[in-house]
Short mmCIF file of N, CA, C and O in Angstrom, two decimals:
data_model
loop_
_atom_site.label_atom_id
_atom_site.label_comp_id
_atom_site.label_asym_id
_atom_site.label_seq_id
_atom_site.Cartn_x
_atom_site.Cartn_y
_atom_site.Cartn_z
N MET A 1 130.12 133.29 84.74
CA MET A 1 130.71 133.14 86.35
C MET A 1 130.10 133.20 87.20
O MET A 1 130.18 133.08 88.29
N ASP A 2 129.43 134.41 87.09
CA ASP A 2 128.84 135.45 87.89
C ASP A 2 127.58 134.92 88.54
O ASP A 2 127.30 134.64 89.54
N THR A 3 126.91 133.56 87.33
CA THR A 3 125.70 133.00 87.88
C THR A 3 126.33 131.72 88.94
O THR A 3 125.33 131.61 90.31
N PHE A 4 127.43 131.56 88.73
CA PHE A 4 128.11 130.07 89.27
C PHE A 4 128.29 131.20 90.75
O PHE A 4 127.88 130.18 92.10
N LYS A 5 129.08 132.10 90.80
CA LYS A 5 128.86 132.81 92.27
C LYS A 5 127.70 133.01 92.96
O LYS A 5 127.89 132.94 94.26
N LYS A 6 126.92 133.82 92.57
CA LYS A 6 125.81 133.95 92.98
C LYS A 6 124.94 132.40 93.48
O LYS A 6 124.39 132.41 94.72
N THR A 7 125.08 131.47 92.51
CA THR A 7 124.58 130.04 93.17
C THR A 7 125.42 129.59 94.17
O THR A 7 124.34 128.96 95.10
N ALA A 8 126.52 129.54 94.14
CA ALA A 8 127.54 128.69 95.45
C ALA A 8 127.38 130.18 96.40
O ALA A 8 127.00 129.26 97.54
N LYS A 9 127.08 131.17 96.41
CA LYS A 9 126.65 131.97 97.40
C LYS A 9 125.37 131.98 98.14
O LYS A 9 125.48 131.31 99.40
N TRP A 10 124.68 131.37 97.68
CA TRP A 10 123.17 131.17 98.11
C TRP A 10 123.38 130.00 98.35
O TRP A 10 122.33 129.24 99.67
N ALA A 11 123.87 128.77 97.94
CA ALA A 11 123.62 127.21 98.45
C ALA A 11 124.72 127.27 100.03
O ALA A 11 124.06 126.55 100.55
N ILE A 12 125.65 128.11 99.89
CA ILE A 12 126.34 128.29 101.28
C ILE A 12 125.23 128.80 102.35
O ILE A 12 125.49 128.41 103.51
N ILE A 13 124.98 129.92 101.90
CA ILE A 13 123.87 130.56 103.19
C ILE A 13 122.71 129.52 103.68
O ILE A 13 122.08 129.51 104.70
N VAL A 14 122.20 128.64 102.54
CA VAL A 14 121.01 127.84 102.98
C VAL A 14 121.19 126.65 103.44
O VAL A 14 121.06 126.24 104.54
N VAL A 15 122.80 126.18 103.06
CA VAL A 15 123.55 125.27 104.33
C VAL A 15 123.68 125.69 105.47
O VAL A 15 123.57 124.87 106.27
N THR A 16 123.89 126.82 105.44
CA THR A 16 124.53 127.15 106.72
C THR A 16 123.22 127.43 107.59
O THR A 16 123.12 126.98 108.71
N GLY A 17 122.20 127.70 107.35
CA GLY A 17 120.87 128.34 107.97
C GLY A 17 120.43 126.91 108.23
O GLY A 17 119.81 126.97 109.63
N LEU A 18 120.20 125.68 107.26
CA LEU A 18 119.68 124.49 107.60
C LEU A 18 120.27 123.89 108.62
O LEU A 18 119.72 123.30 109.56
N LEU A 19 121.74 123.85 108.82
CA LEU A 19 122.52 123.18 109.39
C LEU A 19 122.15 124.02 111.11
O LEU A 19 122.07 123.14 112.12
N GLY A 20 121.89 125.24 110.95
CA GLY A 20 121.73 125.93 112.28
C GLY A 20 120.37 125.41 112.60
O GLY A 20 119.88 125.56 114.33
N ILE A 21 119.58 125.33 112.27
CA ILE A 21 118.26 124.70 112.29
C ILE A 21 118.06 123.29 112.93
O ILE A 21 117.94 123.61 113.87
N ILE A 22 118.86 122.69 112.22
CA ILE A 22 119.19 121.22 113.07
C ILE A 22 119.99 121.51 114.60
O ILE A 22 119.50 120.75 115.19
N LEU A 23 120.75 121.92 114.44
CA LEU A 23 121.60 122.02 115.47
C LEU A 23 120.92 122.97 116.74
O LEU A 23 120.72 122.14 117.60
N LEU A 24 119.94 123.53 116.60
CA LEU A 24 119.13 124.08 117.49
C LEU A 24 117.83 122.95 117.89
O LEU A 24 117.66 123.11 119.00
N GLY A 25 117.75 122.49 116.73
CA GLY A 25 116.98 121.25 117.44
C GLY A 25 117.19 120.18 117.63
O GLY A 25 116.51 119.28 118.54
N GLY A 26 118.33 119.61 117.57
CA GLY A 26 119.45 119.06 118.30
C GLY A 26 119.75 119.14 119.63
O GLY A 26 120.55 118.04 120.36
N GLY A 27 119.68 120.27 120.20
CA GLY A 27 119.71 120.75 121.54
C GLY A 27 121.23 121.38 121.59
O GLY A 27 121.72 121.90 122.75
N LYS A 28 121.85 121.83 120.47
CA LYS A 28 123.16 122.55 120.17
C LYS A 28 122.86 124.06 120.11
O LYS A 28 122.68 124.50 119.07
N ILE A 29 122.62 124.89 121.27
CA ILE A 29 121.51 126.51 121.32
C ILE A 29 122.62 127.20 120.69
O ILE A 29 122.46 127.67 119.71
N GLN A 30 123.92 127.03 121.37
CA GLN A 30 124.69 128.49 120.98
C GLN A 30 125.39 127.59 119.59
O GLN A 30 125.53 129.13 118.48
N SER A 31 125.54 126.86 119.48
CA SER A 31 126.19 126.60 117.50
C SER A 31 124.58 126.99 116.97
O SER A 31 125.39 127.28 115.85
N GLY A 32 124.03 126.37 116.81
CA GLY A 32 122.77 127.01 116.11
C GLY A 32 122.34 128.18 115.98
O GLY A 32 122.34 128.39 114.90
N THR A 33 122.76 129.04 117.08
CA THR A 33 122.15 130.57 117.08
C THR A 33 123.57 130.91 116.23
O THR A 33 123.24 131.73 115.53
N LEU A 34 124.73 130.77 116.50
CA LEU A 34 125.93 130.90 115.40
C LEU A 34 125.67 130.69 113.88
O LEU A 34 125.55 131.80 113.51
N MET A 35 125.20 129.64 114.02
CA MET A 35 124.88 129.22 112.36
C MET A 35 123.70 130.04 111.70
O MET A 35 123.76 130.52 110.55
N VAL A 36 122.82 130.08 112.71
CA VAL A 36 121.65 130.87 111.96
C VAL A 36 121.83 132.38 111.71
O VAL A 36 121.69 132.81 110.78
N PHE A 37 123.16 132.91 112.56
CA PHE A 37 123.01 134.34 112.62
C PHE A 37 124.20 134.62 111.18
O PHE A 37 124.14 135.74 110.40
N ALA A 38 124.69 133.43 111.20
CA ALA A 38 125.97 133.64 110.07
C ALA A 38 125.39 133.54 108.87
O ALA A 38 126.02 134.33 107.77
N ALA A 39 124.21 132.95 108.70
CA ALA A 39 123.45 132.81 107.62
C ALA A 39 122.91 134.03 107.15
O ALA A 39 122.97 134.63 106.00
N PHE A 40 122.44 134.74 108.11
CA PHE A 40 121.58 136.00 107.97
C PHE A 40 122.83 136.98 107.50
O PHE A 40 122.12 137.80 106.96
N ALA A 41 123.97 137.02 108.28
CA ALA A 41 124.95 138.07 107.70
C ALA A 41 125.28 137.84 106.59
O ALA A 41 125.85 138.53 105.79
N LEU A 42 125.60 136.54 106.31
CA LEU A 42 125.69 136.30 104.53
C LEU A 42 124.70 136.73 103.63
O LEU A 42 125.50 136.94 102.61
N ALA A 43 123.73 136.72 103.91
CA ALA A 43 122.63 137.43 103.08
C ALA A 43 122.47 139.09 102.82
O ALA A 43 121.97 139.43 102.23
N VAL A 44 123.37 139.74 103.85
CA VAL A 44 123.32 141.13 103.90
C VAL A 44 123.73 141.61 102.63
O VAL A 44 124.84 141.21 102.03
N PRO A 45 123.22 142.70 101.89
CA PRO A 45 123.76 143.05 100.81
C PRO A 45 124.96 143.63 100.62
O PRO A 45 125.83 144.04 101.92
N ASN A 46 125.89 143.58 99.73
CA ASN A 46 127.40 144.13 99.38
C ASN A 46 127.59 145.27 100.30
O ASN A 46 129.01 145.82 100.42
N ARG A 47 126.83 146.35 100.37
CA ARG A 47 127.25 147.66 100.93
C ARG A 47 128.07 147.56 102.27
O ARG A 47 127.38 146.94 103.34
N HIS A 48 129.18 148.27 102.50
CA HIS A 48 129.53 148.14 103.69
C HIS A 48 130.25 147.33 104.17
O HIS A 48 129.80 146.91 105.78
N ARG A 49 130.37 146.28 104.00
CA ARG A 49 130.74 144.76 104.35
C ARG A 49 132.30 144.53 104.13
O ARG A 49 132.93 145.53 103.74
N LEU A 50 132.73 143.66 104.83
CA LEU A 50 134.11 143.31 104.81
C LEU A 50 134.67 143.00 103.89
O LEU A 50 133.91 142.48 103.15
N PRO A 51 136.42 142.97 103.82
CA PRO A 51 136.46 142.33 102.30
C PRO A 51 136.34 141.03 102.27
O PRO A 51 136.28 139.96 103.45
N VAL A 52 136.69 140.17 101.13
CA VAL A 52 136.13 138.86 101.31
C VAL A 52 137.05 137.87 102.08
O VAL A 52 136.35 136.90 102.70
N TRP A 53 138.36 138.47 101.99
CA TRP A 53 139.44 137.28 103.10
C TRP A 53 139.10 137.46 104.45
O TRP A 53 139.10 136.32 105.41
N VAL A 54 138.30 138.48 104.89
CA VAL A 54 137.88 138.56 106.54
C VAL A 54 136.65 137.68 106.39
O VAL A 54 136.58 137.58 107.79
N ARG A 55 135.95 137.85 105.28
CA ARG A 55 134.74 137.38 105.90
C ARG A 55 134.80 135.72 105.85
O ARG A 55 134.23 135.06 106.80
N LEU A 56 135.63 135.22 105.22
CA LEU A 56 136.03 133.82 104.61
C LEU A 56 136.96 133.60 105.72
O LEU A 56 136.26 132.14 106.40
N GLY A 57 137.61 134.21 106.39
CA GLY A 57 138.58 133.67 107.59
C GLY A 57 137.37 133.38 109.11
O GLY A 57 137.91 132.83 109.87
N LEU A 58 136.22 134.46 109.12
CA LEU A 58 135.49 134.25 109.91
C LEU A 58 134.29 133.32 110.23
O LEU A 58 133.85 132.87 110.77
N LEU A 59 134.33 132.75 108.50
CA LEU A 59 133.49 131.65 108.02
C LEU A 59 133.98 130.68 108.84
O LEU A 59 133.17 129.49 109.37
N CYS A 60 135.24 130.58 108.38
CA CYS A 60 135.88 129.19 108.82
C CYS A 60 136.04 128.89 110.23
O CYS A 60 136.20 127.71 110.96
N ALA A 61 136.31 130.42 111.19
CA ALA A 61 136.10 130.60 112.17
C ALA A 61 135.15 130.01 113.07
O ALA A 61 135.26 128.95 114.28
N LEU A 62 133.98 130.30 112.22
CA LEU A 62 132.68 130.14 113.11
C LEU A 62 132.23 128.92 112.45
O LEU A 62 131.92 127.78 113.70
N TYR A 63 132.88 127.57 111.67
CA TYR A 63 132.58 126.60 111.19
C TYR A 63 133.70 125.51 112.45
O TYR A 63 133.26 124.48 112.67
N ALA A 64 134.87 126.26 112.41
CA ALA A 64 135.65 125.42 113.69
C ALA A 64 134.78 125.44 115.09
O ALA A 64 135.25 124.48 115.68
N LEU A 65 134.25 126.68 115.14
CA LEU A 65 133.76 126.61 116.47
C LEU A 65 132.84 125.68 116.84
O LEU A 65 132.20 124.79 117.60
N VAL A 66 132.22 125.19 115.86
CA VAL A 66 130.83 124.51 115.78
C VAL A 66 131.26 123.38 115.79
O VAL A 66 130.48 122.13 116.39
N THR A 67 132.18 123.04 114.87
CA THR A 67 132.68 121.35 114.89
C THR A 67 133.25 120.92 116.39
O THR A 67 133.31 119.89 116.92
N TRP A 68 134.16 121.98 116.75
CA TRP A 68 134.09 121.76 118.41
C TRP A 68 133.27 121.50 118.81
O TRP A 68 133.31 120.97 120.34
N ASN A 69 132.12 122.28 119.15
CA ASN A 69 131.03 122.42 120.38
C ASN A 69 130.36 120.74 119.77
O ASN A 69 129.90 120.42 121.05
N VAL A 70 130.08 120.68 118.72
CA VAL A 70 129.51 119.00 118.53
C VAL A 70 130.64 117.95 118.89
O VAL A 70 130.02 117.33 119.32
N SER A 71 131.56 118.31 118.78
CA SER A 71 132.44 117.26 119.38
C SER A 71 132.95 117.21 121.01
O SER A 71 132.73 116.33 121.57
N THR A 72 132.03 118.11 121.47
CA THR A 72 131.80 117.57 123.01
C THR A 72 130.61 117.05 123.03
O THR A 72 130.44 117.29 124.71
N THR A 73 129.58 116.53 122.40
CA THR A 73 128.26 116.13 122.39
C THR A 73 128.51 114.96 123.55
O THR A 73 129.72 114.08 123.06
N ASP A 74 127.99 114.75 124.37
CA ASP A 74 127.93 113.13 125.21
C ASP A 74 127.29 112.10 124.17
O ASP A 74 126.02 112.64 124.37
N LEU A 75 127.80 111.18 123.70
CA LEU A 75 127.02 110.06 123.49
C LEU A 75 126.52 109.38 124.24
O LEU A 75 127.28 108.90 125.52
N PRO A 76 125.33 108.28 124.35
CA PRO A 76 125.52 107.44 125.21
C PRO A 76 126.23 106.30 125.11
O PRO A 76 126.40 105.37 124.06
N ASN A 77 126.30 105.43 126.20
CA ASN A 77 127.49 104.56 126.35
C ASN A 77 126.68 103.50 126.16
O ASN A 77 125.21 103.19 126.20
N ASP A 78 127.26 102.40 126.14
CA ASP A 78 126.67 100.55 126.04
C ASP A 78 126.13 100.22 127.38
O ASP A 78 124.91 99.92 127.50
N ALA A 79 126.37 101.46 128.33
CA ALA A 79 125.70 100.84 129.99
C ALA A 79 124.18 101.49 129.62
O ALA A 79 123.14 100.93 130.73
N ASN A 80 124.25 102.58 129.51
CA ASN A 80 122.78 103.24 129.31
C ASN A 80 122.30 103.03 127.72
O ASN A 80 122.47 104.09 126.74
N ASP A 81 121.89 101.86 127.41
CA ASP A 81 121.54 101.57 126.14
C ASP A 81 120.74 102.27 125.47
O ASP A 81 119.43 102.76 125.79
N MET A 82 120.90 102.94 123.74
CA MET A 82 119.60 103.70 123.39
C MET A 82 118.43 102.83 123.62
O MET A 82 117.64 103.35 123.25
N TRP A 83 118.49 101.62 122.90
CA TRP A 83 117.19 100.82 122.95
C TRP A 83 116.30 100.82 124.22
O TRP A 83 115.39 100.52 124.44
N GLY A 84 116.91 101.00 125.37
CA GLY A 84 116.06 100.71 126.66
C GLY A 84 115.70 102.38 127.19
O GLY A 84 115.10 102.73 128.03
N SER A 85 116.18 103.42 126.10
CA SER A 85 116.14 105.06 126.94
C SER A 85 115.03 105.34 126.16
O SER A 85 113.54 104.51 125.92
N CYS A 86 114.49 106.63 127.12
CA CYS A 86 113.17 107.20 126.82
C CYS A 86 112.77 108.01 125.61
O CYS A 86 111.89 108.49 125.17
N GLU A 87 114.26 107.77 124.74
CA GLU A 87 114.11 108.45 123.22
C GLU A 87 114.25 106.97 122.06
O GLU A 87 115.36 106.96 121.63
N PRO A 88 113.01 106.27 121.99
CA PRO A 88 113.15 105.32 120.91
C PRO A 88 113.52 106.03 119.60
O PRO A 88 114.25 105.21 119.01
N GLU A 89 112.98 107.04 119.34
CA GLU A 89 113.30 107.75 117.87
C GLU A 89 114.97 107.65 117.55
O GLU A 89 115.21 107.56 116.61
N VAL A 90 115.28 108.35 118.60
CA VAL A 90 116.48 108.77 118.06
C VAL A 90 117.41 107.51 118.18
O VAL A 90 118.34 107.39 116.73
N ALA A 91 117.38 106.44 118.57
CA ALA A 91 117.96 105.05 118.31
C ALA A 91 118.06 104.57 116.90
O ALA A 91 118.75 103.96 116.82
N GLY A 92 116.75 104.88 116.06
CA GLY A 92 117.03 104.57 114.83
C GLY A 92 118.15 105.37 113.61
O GLY A 92 118.52 105.04 112.61
N PHE A 93 118.52 106.62 114.19
CA PHE A 93 119.17 107.25 113.46
C PHE A 93 120.37 107.39 113.88
O PHE A 93 121.87 107.47 113.60
N TYR A 94 120.67 106.45 115.42
CA TYR A 94 122.21 106.68 115.91
C TYR A 94 122.73 105.18 115.96
O TYR A 94 122.24 104.19 116.62
N ALA A 95 123.74 104.89 115.02
CA ALA A 95 123.86 103.59 114.90
C ALA A 95 126.06 104.10 115.05
O ALA A 95 126.37 104.49 114.05
N PRO A 96 126.60 103.45 115.83
CA PRO A 96 127.98 103.70 115.78
C PRO A 96 128.67 103.33 114.88
O PRO A 96 129.09 102.34 114.30
N THR A 97 129.52 104.21 114.23
CA THR A 97 130.15 103.84 113.31
C THR A 97 131.69 103.97 113.54
O THR A 97 132.56 103.58 112.56
N GLY A 98 132.33 104.41 114.64
CA GLY A 98 133.79 104.31 114.86
C GLY A 98 134.31 105.82 115.02
O GLY A 98 135.41 106.09 115.42
N ILE A 99 133.61 106.62 113.88
CA ILE A 99 134.42 107.82 113.88
C ILE A 99 133.59 108.85 114.59
O ILE A 99 132.51 109.49 114.29
N GLY A 100 134.26 109.45 115.82
CA GLY A 100 133.60 110.33 116.85
C GLY A 100 132.73 111.31 116.82
O GLY A 100 131.60 111.02 116.94
N LEU A 101 133.17 112.24 115.68
CA LEU A 101 132.64 114.04 115.14
C LEU A 101 131.37 113.09 114.33
O LEU A 101 130.25 113.77 114.79
N LEU A 102 131.52 111.74 113.24
CA LEU A 102 130.25 111.66 112.90
C LEU A 102 129.10 110.77 113.54
O LEU A 102 128.19 111.01 113.38
N ASP A 103 129.58 110.34 114.65
CA ASP A 103 128.68 109.60 115.56
C ASP A 103 127.76 110.97 116.27
O ASP A 103 126.81 110.73 116.77
N ARG A 104 128.70 111.81 116.90
CA ARG A 104 127.85 113.07 117.29
C ARG A 104 127.14 113.53 116.28
O ARG A 104 125.71 114.24 116.98
N ALA A 105 127.45 113.78 115.26
CA ALA A 105 126.68 114.47 114.13
C ALA A 105 125.16 113.79 114.05
O ALA A 105 124.26 113.97 113.93
N PHE A 106 125.28 112.41 113.94
CA PHE A 106 124.11 111.52 113.56
C PHE A 106 123.23 111.62 114.76
O PHE A 106 122.03 111.79 114.72
N TYR A 107 124.12 111.71 116.29
CA TYR A 107 122.98 111.26 117.38
C TYR A 107 122.27 113.23 117.67
O TYR A 107 121.14 112.96 117.78
N ILE A 108 123.08 113.99 116.94
CA ILE A 108 122.14 115.42 116.83
C ILE A 108 121.39 115.46 116.05
O ILE A 108 120.06 115.58 116.35
N PHE A 109 121.14 114.73 114.72
CA PHE A 109 120.38 114.88 113.80
C PHE A 109 119.24 113.67 114.37
O PHE A 109 118.04 114.01 113.97
N GLY A 110 119.37 112.47 115.27
CA GLY A 110 118.49 111.66 115.45
C GLY A 110 117.66 112.80 116.53
O GLY A 110 116.47 112.46 116.71
N VAL A 111 118.41 113.38 117.46
CA VAL A 111 117.75 114.01 118.50
C VAL A 111 116.60 115.22 117.73
O VAL A 111 115.83 115.19 118.30
N PHE A 112 117.49 115.81 116.67
CA PHE A 112 116.44 117.11 115.40
C PHE A 112 115.47 116.13 115.44
O PHE A 112 114.22 117.10 115.13
N VAL A 113 115.38 115.06 114.85
CA VAL A 113 114.47 114.14 114.20
C VAL A 113 113.32 113.87 115.18
O VAL A 113 111.92 113.94 114.64
N ALA A 114 113.58 113.40 116.29
CA ALA A 114 112.99 112.65 117.38
C ALA A 114 112.11 114.26 117.53
O ALA A 114 110.68 113.79 117.84
N GLN A 115 112.55 115.36 117.99
CA GLN A 115 112.12 116.40 118.33
C GLN A 115 111.04 116.57 117.03
O GLN A 115 109.77 117.83 117.04
N ALA A 116 111.38 116.30 116.05
CA ALA A 116 110.40 117.08 114.79
C ALA A 116 109.28 116.54 114.31
O ALA A 116 108.19 116.63 113.53
N ALA A 117 109.76 115.14 114.62
CA ALA A 117 108.43 113.86 114.68
C ALA A 117 107.07 114.27 115.34
O ALA A 117 106.82 114.91 116.64
N PRO A 118 105.82 113.71 114.76
CA PRO A 118 104.92 114.19 115.09
C PRO A 118 104.73 113.39 116.28
O PRO A 118 104.76 111.99 116.23
N SER A 119 103.93 114.02 117.14
CA SER A 119 103.70 112.81 118.35
C SER A 119 102.54 111.65 118.36
O SER A 119 101.95 112.08 117.66
#
């Protein structure tokens, strides 16, 4: 059971850090910074830490803030069609699904990939 707990803890730390990096590259600076700081805070040794329920509550609040920030992302509308924009790389990753939060997440990921792609 101890191995499972350690593996789950480090998986959460890695996923949180990677999501932070993707958000930073996708233009969501505040959310990306929060996620990267959260990953570092989760990796701190157990000495002088808050109780587990407080840490879990803070982590849930952090993810709620990041979700809210992602939901405020402006998507390109049909008048400014993605195929005619200056970012053709983003168009390959952004296809409207009809689910608002998922569309915004795909758009942010597309911006991240467009930024990371070699010129």
